[in-house]
Coordinates of C-alpha atoms in Angstrom, one line a residue:
X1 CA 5.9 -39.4 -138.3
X2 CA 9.1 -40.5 -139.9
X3 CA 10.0 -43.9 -141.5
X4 CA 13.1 -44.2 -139.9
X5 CA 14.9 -47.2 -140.9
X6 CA 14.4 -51.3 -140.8
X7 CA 14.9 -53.1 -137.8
X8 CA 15.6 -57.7 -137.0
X9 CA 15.7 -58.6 -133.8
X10 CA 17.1 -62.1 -132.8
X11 CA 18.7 -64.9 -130.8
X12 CA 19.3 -67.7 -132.8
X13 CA 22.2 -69.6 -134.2
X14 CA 23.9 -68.6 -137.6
X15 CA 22.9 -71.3 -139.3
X16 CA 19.4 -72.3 -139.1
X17 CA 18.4 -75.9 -138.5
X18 CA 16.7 -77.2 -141.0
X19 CA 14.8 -80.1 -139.4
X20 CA 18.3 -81.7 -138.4
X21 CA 19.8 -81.5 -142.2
X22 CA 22.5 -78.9 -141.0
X23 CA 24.4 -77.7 -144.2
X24 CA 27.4 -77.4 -141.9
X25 CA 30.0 -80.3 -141.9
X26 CA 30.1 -82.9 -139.2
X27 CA 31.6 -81.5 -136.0
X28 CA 31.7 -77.8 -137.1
X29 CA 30.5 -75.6 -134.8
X30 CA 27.5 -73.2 -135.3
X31 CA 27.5 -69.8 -133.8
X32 CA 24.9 -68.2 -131.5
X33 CA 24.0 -64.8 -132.2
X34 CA 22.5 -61.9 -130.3
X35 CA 21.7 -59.2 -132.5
X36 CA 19.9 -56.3 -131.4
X37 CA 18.9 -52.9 -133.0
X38 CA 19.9 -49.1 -131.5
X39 CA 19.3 -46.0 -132.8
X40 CA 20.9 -42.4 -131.2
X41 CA 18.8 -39.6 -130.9
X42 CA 20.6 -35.7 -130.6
X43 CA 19.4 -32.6 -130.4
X44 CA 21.7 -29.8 -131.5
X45 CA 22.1 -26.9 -129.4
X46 CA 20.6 -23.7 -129.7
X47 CA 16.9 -25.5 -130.3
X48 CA 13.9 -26.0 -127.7
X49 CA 13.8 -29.8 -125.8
X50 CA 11.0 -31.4 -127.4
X51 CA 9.5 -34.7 -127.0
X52 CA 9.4 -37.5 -129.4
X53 CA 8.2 -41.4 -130.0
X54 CA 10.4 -44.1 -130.9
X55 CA 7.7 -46.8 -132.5
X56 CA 9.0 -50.3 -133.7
X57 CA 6.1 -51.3 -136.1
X58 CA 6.7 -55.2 -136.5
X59 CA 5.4 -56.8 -140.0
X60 CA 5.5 -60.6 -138.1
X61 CA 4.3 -61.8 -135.3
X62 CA 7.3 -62.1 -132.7
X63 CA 5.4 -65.7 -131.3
X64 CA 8.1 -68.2 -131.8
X65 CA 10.0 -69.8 -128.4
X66 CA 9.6 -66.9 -125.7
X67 CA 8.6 -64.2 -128.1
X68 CA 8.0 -60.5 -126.5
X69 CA 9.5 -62.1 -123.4
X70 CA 12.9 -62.3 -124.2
X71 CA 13.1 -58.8 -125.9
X72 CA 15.4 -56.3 -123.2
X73 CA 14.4 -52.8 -124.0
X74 CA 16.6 -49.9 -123.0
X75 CA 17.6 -46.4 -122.7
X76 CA 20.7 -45.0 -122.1
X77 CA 20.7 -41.5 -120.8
X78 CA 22.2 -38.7 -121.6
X79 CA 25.2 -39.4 -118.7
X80 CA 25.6 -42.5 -120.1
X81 CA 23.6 -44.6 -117.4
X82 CA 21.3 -47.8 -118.9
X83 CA 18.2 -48.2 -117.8
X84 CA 15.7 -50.6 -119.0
X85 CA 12.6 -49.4 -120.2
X86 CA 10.0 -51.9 -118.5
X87 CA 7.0 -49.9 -120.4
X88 CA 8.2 -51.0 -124.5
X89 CA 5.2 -53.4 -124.4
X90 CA 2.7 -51.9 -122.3
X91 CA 1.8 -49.1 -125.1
X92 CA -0.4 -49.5 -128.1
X93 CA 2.3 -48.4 -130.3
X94 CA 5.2 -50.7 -129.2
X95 CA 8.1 -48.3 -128.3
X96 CA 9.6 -45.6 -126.3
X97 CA 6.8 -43.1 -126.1
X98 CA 7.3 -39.3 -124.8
X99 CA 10.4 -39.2 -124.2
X100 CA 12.2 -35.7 -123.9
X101 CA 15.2 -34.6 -124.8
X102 CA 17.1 -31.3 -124.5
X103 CA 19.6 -28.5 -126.3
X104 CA 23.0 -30.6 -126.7
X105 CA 21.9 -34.4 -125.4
X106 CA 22.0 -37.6 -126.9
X107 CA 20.0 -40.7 -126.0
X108 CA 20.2 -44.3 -127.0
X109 CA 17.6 -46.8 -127.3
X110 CA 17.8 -50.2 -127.9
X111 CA 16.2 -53.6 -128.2
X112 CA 17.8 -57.0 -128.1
X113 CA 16.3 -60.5 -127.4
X114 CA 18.0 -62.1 -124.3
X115 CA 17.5 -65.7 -124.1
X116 CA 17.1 -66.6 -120.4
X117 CA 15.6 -63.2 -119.7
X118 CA 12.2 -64.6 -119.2
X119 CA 13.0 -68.3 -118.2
X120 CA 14.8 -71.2 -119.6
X121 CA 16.8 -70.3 -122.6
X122 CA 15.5 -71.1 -126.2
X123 CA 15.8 -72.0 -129.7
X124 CA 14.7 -69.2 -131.8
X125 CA 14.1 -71.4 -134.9
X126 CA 15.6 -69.2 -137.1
X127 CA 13.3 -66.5 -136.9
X128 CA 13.6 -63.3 -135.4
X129 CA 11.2 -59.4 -134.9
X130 CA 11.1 -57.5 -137.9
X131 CA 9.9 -54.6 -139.3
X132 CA 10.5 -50.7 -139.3
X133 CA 11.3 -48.0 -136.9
X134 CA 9.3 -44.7 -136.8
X135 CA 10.2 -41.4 -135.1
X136 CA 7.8 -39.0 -134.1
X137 CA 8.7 -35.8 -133.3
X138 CA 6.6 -33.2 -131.5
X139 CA 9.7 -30.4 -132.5
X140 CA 10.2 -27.9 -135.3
X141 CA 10.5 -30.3 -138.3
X142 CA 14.2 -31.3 -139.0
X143 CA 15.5 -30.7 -135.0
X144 CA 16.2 -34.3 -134.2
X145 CA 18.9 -36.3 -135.1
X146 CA 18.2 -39.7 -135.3
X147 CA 20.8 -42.9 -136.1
X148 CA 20.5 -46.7 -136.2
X149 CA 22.6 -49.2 -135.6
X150 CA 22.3 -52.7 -135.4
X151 CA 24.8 -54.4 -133.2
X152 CA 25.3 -58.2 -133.0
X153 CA 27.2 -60.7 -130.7
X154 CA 28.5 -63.9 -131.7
X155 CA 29.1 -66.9 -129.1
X156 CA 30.4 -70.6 -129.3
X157 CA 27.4 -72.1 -128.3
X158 CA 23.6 -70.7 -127.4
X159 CA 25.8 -70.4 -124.0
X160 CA 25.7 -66.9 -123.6
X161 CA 26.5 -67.3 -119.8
X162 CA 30.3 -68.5 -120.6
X163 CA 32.9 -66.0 -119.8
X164 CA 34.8 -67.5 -122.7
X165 CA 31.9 -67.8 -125.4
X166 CA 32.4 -64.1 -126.8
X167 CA 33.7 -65.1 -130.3
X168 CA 33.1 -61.6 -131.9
X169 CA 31.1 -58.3 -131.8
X170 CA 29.9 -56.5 -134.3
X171 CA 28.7 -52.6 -134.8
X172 CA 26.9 -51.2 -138.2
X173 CA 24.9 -48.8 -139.8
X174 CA 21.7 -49.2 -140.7
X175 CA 20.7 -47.3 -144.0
X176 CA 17.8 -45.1 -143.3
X177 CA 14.4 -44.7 -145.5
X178 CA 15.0 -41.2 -146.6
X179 CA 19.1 -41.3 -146.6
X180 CA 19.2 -38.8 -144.1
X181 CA 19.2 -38.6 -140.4
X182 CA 17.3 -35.3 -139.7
X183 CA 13.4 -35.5 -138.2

């Protein structure tokens, strides 16, 4: 297996509460973010499908507000279709396990925390999941391509129904352990 990168997880405002001292000034608003961790798997052409593990290895206990039951995990396919991956919690090792891939596809998989996935909406507290990404590939060593991204969501308010609460998105890189992308 390979140490792929860091991962957080979260749905929570900007600026944490802390215990109703906000450091913000009276009236300002506080953004809610979504952030959510992806990472792109390709496999070049000219080498055999194989199939491969995509583990998320937390280093806290995700128990806070809804915990595991707001986290939406998803694939998207190699046509570009989304499907979410109801089975992310149901293995031992927390992931996307044996999945395949062929000659000349990519695949996407990713993991945010929805609020209101699971039931009423809530307060993260200013806590998030956290911890690191391994790939496992069942492949000649070095086939896979593997990238992560973290991608995060900004609203007005923890709102994240309102047409109009979108203040920003943002897309980045996440540096990897070994400062490469081959596995």
């Amino acid at each position: 297996m390979a140490i792929l990168s860091s991962f957080e997880i979260l749905a929570e405002n900007l600026v944490p509460d802390l215990g109703g001292a906000s450091p913000l000034p009276p009236g300002a608003p506080n953004p809610f973010v979504i952030q959510g961790y992806f990472v792109q798997v390709s496999l070049p052409l000219g080498l055999p499908s194989t199939l491969f593990n995509v583990l998320f290895r937390e280093t806290n206990d995700f128990r806070q507000g809804m915990g595991h039951n707001i986290l939406l995990a998803q694939i998207i396919d190699a046509t570009g279709t989304v499907h979410v991956y109801k089975e992310f919690f149901h293995s031992t090792g927390r992931g996307f396990l044996d999945q395949q891939i062929s000659a000349g596809q990519t695949l996407i998989y990713g993991v945010q925390a929805i609020p209101g996935l699971a039931g009423p909406e809530v307060e993260q507290a200013g806590t998030g999941w956290r911890g690191y990404v391994e790939v496992e590939s069942r492949g000649p060593a070095g086939s896979l391509v593997a990238t992560p991204t973290q991608r995060l969501v900004y609203y007005k308010t923890e709102n994240i129904a309102d047409p109009n609460g979108v203040v920003d998105a943002v897309v980045y890189p996440v540096p990897t352990a070994s400062g490469g992308t081959r596995i």
